[in-house]
Structure formats: C-alpha cells, structure tokens
C-alpha cells in the first residue's frame, strides 16, 4: 500500500468527511434552492431572463465557494477537533487533496445541482402563477464555463487562507487580500513612476519632435501590453497552484506540530 497516497483510502476519507457534514449540506441546499426559487419567481413578474439567472448562479458560486474554501480546515485548527484530525488513518497528502477536491470541484458540482433544482421549482411556480416558462438554466453555457477558471483562482486564495488562519478564516482572508491588492497597486504606481517617469518628462518637453513623441508612446504602449500579458498569464495559471502549495505546506506543518 502506498504510504503517501492510496486511492481507496482517499475515497474512504472523502466519503467520511462529506458524511460528517451531511446535515449542513442538506440544510444549505434547501436554503439555496428555496432562495433561488423565490428570487426567480419574483423576477418573473418583470421578465427577468437568462442573464439574471446566470448572474444569480455566479453569485452563489463565487460567494459560497469562498466561504466553503475558507472553512475547509476548521477541524484542523479547532482545539476540540484537531486530535481527531491528526488521528485520522490517512496521510497528509490524502487529507489535503480530500479537502481540496471538496472545496473546488465538490462545491461546483453541489451548487450546480442545488441551483438546478431551485430553478426547476421556481419555473414550475412561475408557470402556475403566470402561465409561461422562460429559457431554462444551462450550467454548461459558454458564459458559465469561462467563469469556472476564475472561480478556481478565487477558491485557491480562500483555501490558502483557511489553511493558514486559525480563526475567522474568511474575514482574515478578505482583509489580507484587500491589503495585498492595495500594496500591489501602490507598488505598480511607484514602479511605473520610476521606470517611465523620465520618458514622460522627455516626451512632453518642447525640444522633442512630434515624431519622437509618437514613437515614444508607441513603445510605451507595447511595453504596457507586454506587462499586462505577463500579469494575466501569471494570474490565470500560477495563482491557484501557488496558493495550493502554500496551503499544503501549512497542513504538513500542522501535522508535524500536532495542529499547533
């Protein structure tokens, strides 16, 4: 048997973890489906269509995904349950990937199913009240599929926050991301001022020809587009793996230090 990762042990652990929170999943499903049905019924009177339905789904997907990811390792941090977490007959890798699967693909599948049921109930009620159906919810529409990548990135940020912060994981993650965004914005402004400051000064001086000014702005735009492409690539393809790595290192550290 593989000491670090065994598929049968991993599936049993995932099954146990989901069974332990079955009641909360059921109550959450009823609350979400009921809210979706009521909201769709109310908007049905003023003709809310597919765009509103997709927007509502994305709100539940992103907000619920962030909350779920932030609370993923609550058992590891709690003094009442950390002993049970440590004594689970599973490796660190199996515990980590079990939680990662539940907080990423698991939530996506869960919210798709619950939202679909909510839409179905809402449309039936709408038909009984108004006498008509509208375009039904399609979870595989191009708009929603394109949003999955950004959802995974958001989930990874709060997943890492859930692993590192012992208490109030969601609030601390929001605060940390806000401070990080402000810091990166200030750093970008300072870097742009240092790198391009002298060029802008020369471009607007009277002894520069119009041709040189046009060439300067063309080069500046090309440089800016290159920087944006690099930043976009890093955001899309490195953010999630980096956050997952940070979370894994924190989980492994907690295992070594007995969840302290």
PDB file of C-alpha atoms in Angstrom, residues 42-221:
ATOM      1  CA  UNK A  42     -40.266  37.460  -8.144  1.00  0.00           C
ATOM      2  CA  UNK A  43     -38.196  38.453 -11.169  1.00  0.00           C
ATOM      3  CA  UNK A  44     -40.558  36.512 -13.388  1.00  0.00           C
ATOM      4  CA  UNK A  45     -43.163  39.222 -12.947  1.00  0.00           C
ATOM      5  CA  UNK A  46     -40.866  41.772 -14.560  1.00  0.00           C
ATOM      6  CA  UNK A  47     -39.430  39.470 -17.209  1.00  0.00           C
ATOM      7  CA  UNK A  48     -36.050  38.513 -15.762  1.00  0.00           C
ATOM      8  CA  UNK A  49     -34.336  36.221 -18.256  1.00  0.00           C
ATOM      9  CA  UNK A  50     -31.297  34.009 -18.727  1.00  0.00           C
ATOM     10  CA  UNK A  51     -28.791  36.781 -17.930  1.00  0.00           C
ATOM     11  CA  UNK A  52     -30.285  37.306 -14.488  1.00  0.00           C
ATOM     12  CA  UNK A  53     -30.282  33.545 -13.923  1.00  0.00           C
ATOM     13  CA  UNK A  54     -26.588  33.274 -14.835  1.00  0.00           C
ATOM     14  CA  UNK A  55     -25.708  36.277 -12.662  1.00  0.00           C
ATOM     15  CA  UNK A  56     -27.540  34.751  -9.716  1.00  0.00           C
ATOM     16  CA  UNK A  57     -25.736  31.445 -10.216  1.00  0.00           C
ATOM     17  CA  UNK A  58     -22.325  33.127 -10.325  1.00  0.00           C
ATOM     18  CA  UNK A  59     -23.101  34.975  -7.096  1.00  0.00           C
ATOM     19  CA  UNK A  60     -23.830  31.699  -5.308  1.00  0.00           C
ATOM     20  CA  UNK A  61     -20.843  30.000  -6.949  1.00  0.00           C
ATOM     21  CA  UNK A  62     -18.251  32.612  -6.003  1.00  0.00           C
ATOM     22  CA  UNK A  63     -19.619  33.683  -2.610  1.00  0.00           C
ATOM     23  CA  UNK A  64     -20.378  30.154  -1.464  1.00  0.00           C
ATOM     24  CA  UNK A  65     -17.106  28.843  -2.873  1.00  0.00           C
ATOM     25  CA  UNK A  66     -15.108  31.449  -0.951  1.00  0.00           C
ATOM     26  CA  UNK A  67     -16.949  30.689   2.308  1.00  0.00           C
ATOM     27  CA  UNK A  68     -16.582  26.937   1.822  1.00  0.00           C
ATOM     28  CA  UNK A  69     -12.884  27.137   0.988  1.00  0.00           C
ATOM     29  CA  UNK A  70     -12.126  29.418   3.942  1.00  0.00           C
ATOM     30  CA  UNK A  71     -13.730  26.971   6.379  1.00  0.00           C
ATOM     31  CA  UNK A  72     -12.177  23.837   4.908  1.00  0.00           C
ATOM     32  CA  UNK A  73      -9.570  23.315   7.647  1.00  0.00           C
ATOM     33  CA  UNK A  74     -11.676  24.394  10.614  1.00  0.00           C
ATOM     34  CA  UNK A  75     -11.344  20.916  12.149  1.00  0.00           C
ATOM     35  CA  UNK A  76      -7.577  21.132  11.930  1.00  0.00           C
ATOM     36  CA  UNK A  77      -7.465  24.449  13.802  1.00  0.00           C
ATOM     37  CA  UNK A  78     -10.089  23.768  16.462  1.00  0.00           C
ATOM     38  CA  UNK A  79      -8.805  22.555  19.824  1.00  0.00           C
ATOM     39  CA  UNK A  80     -11.869  20.323  20.146  1.00  0.00           C
ATOM     40  CA  UNK A  81     -11.409  18.506  16.846  1.00  0.00           C
ATOM     41  CA  UNK A  82      -7.699  18.791  15.998  1.00  0.00           C
ATOM     42  CA  UNK A  83      -6.951  15.495  17.790  1.00  0.00           C
ATOM     43  CA  UNK A  84      -9.495  13.684  15.607  1.00  0.00           C
ATOM     44  CA  UNK A  85      -7.957  15.308  12.520  1.00  0.00           C
ATOM     45  CA  UNK A  86      -4.463  14.154  13.485  1.00  0.00           C
ATOM     46  CA  UNK A  87      -5.569  10.604  14.321  1.00  0.00           C
ATOM     47  CA  UNK A  88      -7.326  10.004  11.000  1.00  0.00           C
ATOM     48  CA  UNK A  89      -5.793   6.904   9.343  1.00  0.00           C
ATOM     49  CA  UNK A  90      -4.726   8.860   6.277  1.00  0.00           C
ATOM     50  CA  UNK A  91      -1.610  10.623   5.058  1.00  0.00           C
ATOM     51  CA  UNK A  92      -1.168  14.383   4.909  1.00  0.00           C
ATOM     52  CA  UNK A  93      -1.498  14.264   1.137  1.00  0.00           C
ATOM     53  CA  UNK A  94      -4.779  12.365   1.315  1.00  0.00           C
ATOM     54  CA  UNK A  95      -6.227  14.803   3.853  1.00  0.00           C
ATOM     55  CA  UNK A  96      -5.109  17.779   1.796  1.00  0.00           C
ATOM     56  CA  UNK A  97      -6.399  16.576  -1.579  1.00  0.00           C
ATOM     57  CA  UNK A  98      -9.637  15.383   0.005  1.00  0.00           C
ATOM     58  CA  UNK A  99     -10.319  18.899   1.285  1.00  0.00           C
ATOM     59  CA  UNK A 100      -9.138  20.464  -1.978  1.00  0.00           C
ATOM     60  CA  UNK A 101     -11.485  18.284  -4.016  1.00  0.00           C
ATOM     61  CA  UNK A 102     -14.439  19.112  -1.764  1.00  0.00           C
ATOM     62  CA  UNK A 103     -13.739  22.864  -1.794  1.00  0.00           C
ATOM     63  CA  UNK A 104     -13.204  23.155  -5.551  1.00  0.00           C
ATOM     64  CA  UNK A 105     -14.887  20.613  -7.818  1.00  0.00           C
ATOM     65  CA  UNK A 106     -17.132  19.432  -4.993  1.00  0.00           C
ATOM     66  CA  UNK A 107     -18.677  22.854  -4.425  1.00  0.00           C
ATOM     67  CA  UNK A 108     -19.040  23.466  -8.155  1.00  0.00           C
ATOM     68  CA  UNK A 109     -20.987  20.226  -8.621  1.00  0.00           C
ATOM     69  CA  UNK A 110     -23.009  20.838  -5.465  1.00  0.00           C
ATOM     70  CA  UNK A 111     -24.079  24.372  -6.362  1.00  0.00           C
ATOM     71  CA  UNK A 112     -24.907  23.309  -9.937  1.00  0.00           C
ATOM     72  CA  UNK A 113     -27.222  20.575  -8.686  1.00  0.00           C
ATOM     73  CA  UNK A 114     -28.839  22.722  -5.982  1.00  0.00           C
ATOM     74  CA  UNK A 115     -29.264  25.709  -8.282  1.00  0.00           C
ATOM     75  CA  UNK A 116     -30.776  23.498 -10.987  1.00  0.00           C
ATOM     76  CA  UNK A 117     -33.342  22.184  -8.509  1.00  0.00           C
ATOM     77  CA  UNK A 118     -34.073  25.736  -7.351  1.00  0.00           C
ATOM     78  CA  UNK A 119     -34.575  26.898 -10.937  1.00  0.00           C
ATOM     79  CA  UNK A 120     -36.833  23.936 -11.642  1.00  0.00           C
ATOM     80  CA  UNK A 121     -39.018  24.711  -8.614  1.00  0.00           C
ATOM     81  CA  UNK A 122     -39.029  28.424  -9.431  1.00  0.00           C
ATOM     82  CA  UNK A 123     -40.046  27.828 -13.035  1.00  0.00           C
ATOM     83  CA  UNK A 124     -42.844  25.467 -12.010  1.00  0.00           C
ATOM     84  CA  UNK A 125     -44.166  28.098  -9.594  1.00  0.00           C
ATOM     85  CA  UNK A 126     -43.809  30.740 -12.299  1.00  0.00           C
ATOM     86  CA  UNK A 127     -45.789  28.607 -14.715  1.00  0.00           C
ATOM     87  CA  UNK A 128     -48.542  28.071 -12.167  1.00  0.00           C
ATOM     88  CA  UNK A 129     -48.752  31.801 -11.404  1.00  0.00           C
ATOM     89  CA  UNK A 130     -48.012  33.432 -14.772  1.00  0.00           C
ATOM     90  CA  UNK A 131     -48.654  30.570 -17.150  1.00  0.00           C
ATOM     91  CA  UNK A 132     -45.354  30.561 -19.046  1.00  0.00           C
ATOM     92  CA  UNK A 133     -41.803  29.222 -18.931  1.00  0.00           C
ATOM     93  CA  UNK A 134     -38.648  31.099 -19.852  1.00  0.00           C
ATOM     94  CA  UNK A 135     -35.274  29.829 -21.086  1.00  0.00           C
ATOM     95  CA  UNK A 136     -34.084  27.135 -18.701  1.00  0.00           C
ATOM     96  CA  UNK A 137     -30.801  27.151 -16.778  1.00  0.00           C
ATOM     97  CA  UNK A 138     -27.821  25.691 -18.673  1.00  0.00           C
ATOM     98  CA  UNK A 139     -24.796  25.101 -16.392  1.00  0.00           C
ATOM     99  CA  UNK A 140     -22.629  24.285 -19.412  1.00  0.00           C
ATOM    100  CA  UNK A 141     -23.227  27.564 -21.236  1.00  0.00           C
ATOM    101  CA  UNK A 142     -20.043  29.276 -22.511  1.00  0.00           C
ATOM    102  CA  UNK A 143     -20.501  32.220 -20.116  1.00  0.00           C
ATOM    103  CA  UNK A 144     -20.604  29.984 -17.042  1.00  0.00           C
ATOM    104  CA  UNK A 145     -17.820  27.695 -18.237  1.00  0.00           C
ATOM    105  CA  UNK A 146     -15.491  30.671 -18.742  1.00  0.00           C
ATOM    106  CA  UNK A 147     -16.171  31.727 -15.161  1.00  0.00           C
ATOM    107  CA  UNK A 148     -15.017  28.359 -13.772  1.00  0.00           C
ATOM    108  CA  UNK A 149     -11.357  29.280 -14.186  1.00  0.00           C
ATOM    109  CA  UNK A 150     -11.787  32.468 -12.157  1.00  0.00           C
ATOM    110  CA  UNK A 151     -13.783  30.544  -9.564  1.00  0.00           C
ATOM    111  CA  UNK A 152     -10.886  28.094  -9.125  1.00  0.00           C
ATOM    112  CA  UNK A 153      -8.495  31.015  -8.615  1.00  0.00           C
ATOM    113  CA  UNK A 154     -10.760  32.654  -6.041  1.00  0.00           C
ATOM    114  CA  UNK A 155     -11.243  29.334  -4.282  1.00  0.00           C
ATOM    115  CA  UNK A 156      -7.485  28.780  -4.079  1.00  0.00           C
ATOM    116  CA  UNK A 157      -6.966  32.157  -2.382  1.00  0.00           C
ATOM    117  CA  UNK A 158      -9.502  31.446   0.349  1.00  0.00           C
ATOM    118  CA  UNK A 159      -8.356  27.829   0.557  1.00  0.00           C
ATOM    119  CA  UNK A 160      -4.867  29.020   1.460  1.00  0.00           C
ATOM    120  CA  UNK A 161      -6.346  31.494   3.939  1.00  0.00           C
ATOM    121  CA  UNK A 162      -8.366  28.706   5.537  1.00  0.00           C
ATOM    122  CA  UNK A 163      -5.190  26.674   6.000  1.00  0.00           C
ATOM    123  CA  UNK A 164      -3.088  29.480   7.477  1.00  0.00           C
ATOM    124  CA  UNK A 165      -5.518  31.404   9.694  1.00  0.00           C
ATOM    125  CA  UNK A 166      -6.636  29.657  12.861  1.00  0.00           C
ATOM    126  CA  UNK A 167      -9.757  31.761  13.494  1.00  0.00           C
ATOM    127  CA  UNK A 168     -12.110  33.919  11.435  1.00  0.00           C
ATOM    128  CA  UNK A 169     -10.576  32.498   8.280  1.00  0.00           C
ATOM    129  CA  UNK A 170     -12.958  34.172   5.840  1.00  0.00           C
ATOM    130  CA  UNK A 171     -12.719  37.663   7.335  1.00  0.00           C
ATOM    131  CA  UNK A 172      -8.945  37.469   7.701  1.00  0.00           C
ATOM    132  CA  UNK A 173      -8.625  36.235   4.123  1.00  0.00           C
ATOM    133  CA  UNK A 174     -10.702  39.167   2.848  1.00  0.00           C
ATOM    134  CA  UNK A 175      -8.620  41.598   4.901  1.00  0.00           C
ATOM    135  CA  UNK A 176      -5.352  40.069   3.709  1.00  0.00           C
ATOM    136  CA  UNK A 177      -6.432  40.139   0.048  1.00  0.00           C
ATOM    137  CA  UNK A 178      -7.560  43.760   0.399  1.00  0.00           C
ATOM    138  CA  UNK A 179      -4.215  44.790   1.887  1.00  0.00           C
ATOM    139  CA  UNK A 180      -2.376  42.766  -0.750  1.00  0.00           C
ATOM    140  CA  UNK A 181      -4.335  44.460  -3.540  1.00  0.00           C
ATOM    141  CA  UNK A 182      -3.609  47.920  -2.125  1.00  0.00           C
ATOM    142  CA  UNK A 183       0.090  47.070  -1.714  1.00  0.00           C
ATOM    143  CA  UNK A 184       0.388  45.735  -5.265  1.00  0.00           C
ATOM    144  CA  UNK A 185      -1.392  48.820  -6.599  1.00  0.00           C
ATOM    145  CA  UNK A 186       0.984  51.172  -4.796  1.00  0.00           C
ATOM    146  CA  UNK A 187       3.979  49.110  -5.877  1.00  0.00           C
ATOM    147  CA  UNK A 188       2.818  49.229  -9.507  1.00  0.00           C
ATOM    148  CA  UNK A 189       2.389  53.019  -9.388  1.00  0.00           C
ATOM    149  CA  UNK A 190       5.827  53.529  -7.836  1.00  0.00           C
ATOM    150  CA  UNK A 191       7.457  51.136 -10.324  1.00  0.00           C
ATOM    151  CA  UNK A 192       5.752  52.862 -13.267  1.00  0.00           C
ATOM    152  CA  UNK A 193       6.882  56.251 -11.972  1.00  0.00           C
ATOM    153  CA  UNK A 194      10.482  55.071 -11.625  1.00  0.00           C
ATOM    154  CA  UNK A 195      10.632  53.267 -14.967  1.00  0.00           C
ATOM    155  CA  UNK A 196       8.643  55.629 -17.172  1.00  0.00           C
ATOM    156  CA  UNK A 197       8.949  58.928 -15.309  1.00  0.00           C
ATOM    157  CA  UNK A 198      11.938  60.259 -17.222  1.00  0.00           C
ATOM    158  CA  UNK A 199      10.467  59.151 -20.551  1.00  0.00           C
ATOM    159  CA  UNK A 200       7.235  61.018 -19.949  1.00  0.00           C
ATOM    160  CA  UNK A 201       9.210  64.111 -18.983  1.00  0.00           C
ATOM    161  CA  UNK A 202      11.197  63.970 -22.218  1.00  0.00           C
ATOM    162  CA  UNK A 203       8.136  63.191 -24.324  1.00  0.00           C
ATOM    163  CA  UNK A 204       6.396  66.383 -23.227  1.00  0.00           C
ATOM    164  CA  UNK A 205       9.482  68.642 -23.433  1.00  0.00           C
ATOM    165  CA  UNK A 206       9.488  71.332 -26.142  1.00  0.00           C
ATOM    166  CA  UNK A 207      12.693  70.144 -27.824  1.00  0.00           C
ATOM    167  CA  UNK A 208      11.168  66.742 -28.676  1.00  0.00           C
ATOM    168  CA  UNK A 209       9.757  66.379 -32.164  1.00  0.00           C
ATOM    169  CA  UNK A 210       6.256  65.095 -32.756  1.00  0.00           C
ATOM    170  CA  UNK A 211       7.695  62.032 -34.460  1.00  0.00           C
ATOM    171  CA  UNK A 212       9.786  61.128 -31.420  1.00  0.00           C
ATOM    172  CA  UNK A 213       6.783  61.653 -29.158  1.00  0.00           C
ATOM    173  CA  UNK A 214       4.670  59.324 -31.280  1.00  0.00           C
ATOM    174  CA  UNK A 215       7.425  56.732 -31.298  1.00  0.00           C
ATOM    175  CA  UNK A 216       7.757  57.011 -27.512  1.00  0.00           C
ATOM    176  CA  UNK A 217       4.065  56.482 -26.910  1.00  0.00           C
ATOM    177  CA  UNK A 218       4.045  53.541 -29.320  1.00  0.00           C
ATOM    178  CA  UNK A 219       6.924  51.873 -27.466  1.00  0.00           C
ATOM    179  CA  UNK A 220       5.280  52.617 -24.119  1.00  0.00           C
ATOM    180  CA  UNK A 221       2.000  51.052 -25.213  1.00  0.00           C
TER     181      UNK A 221
END
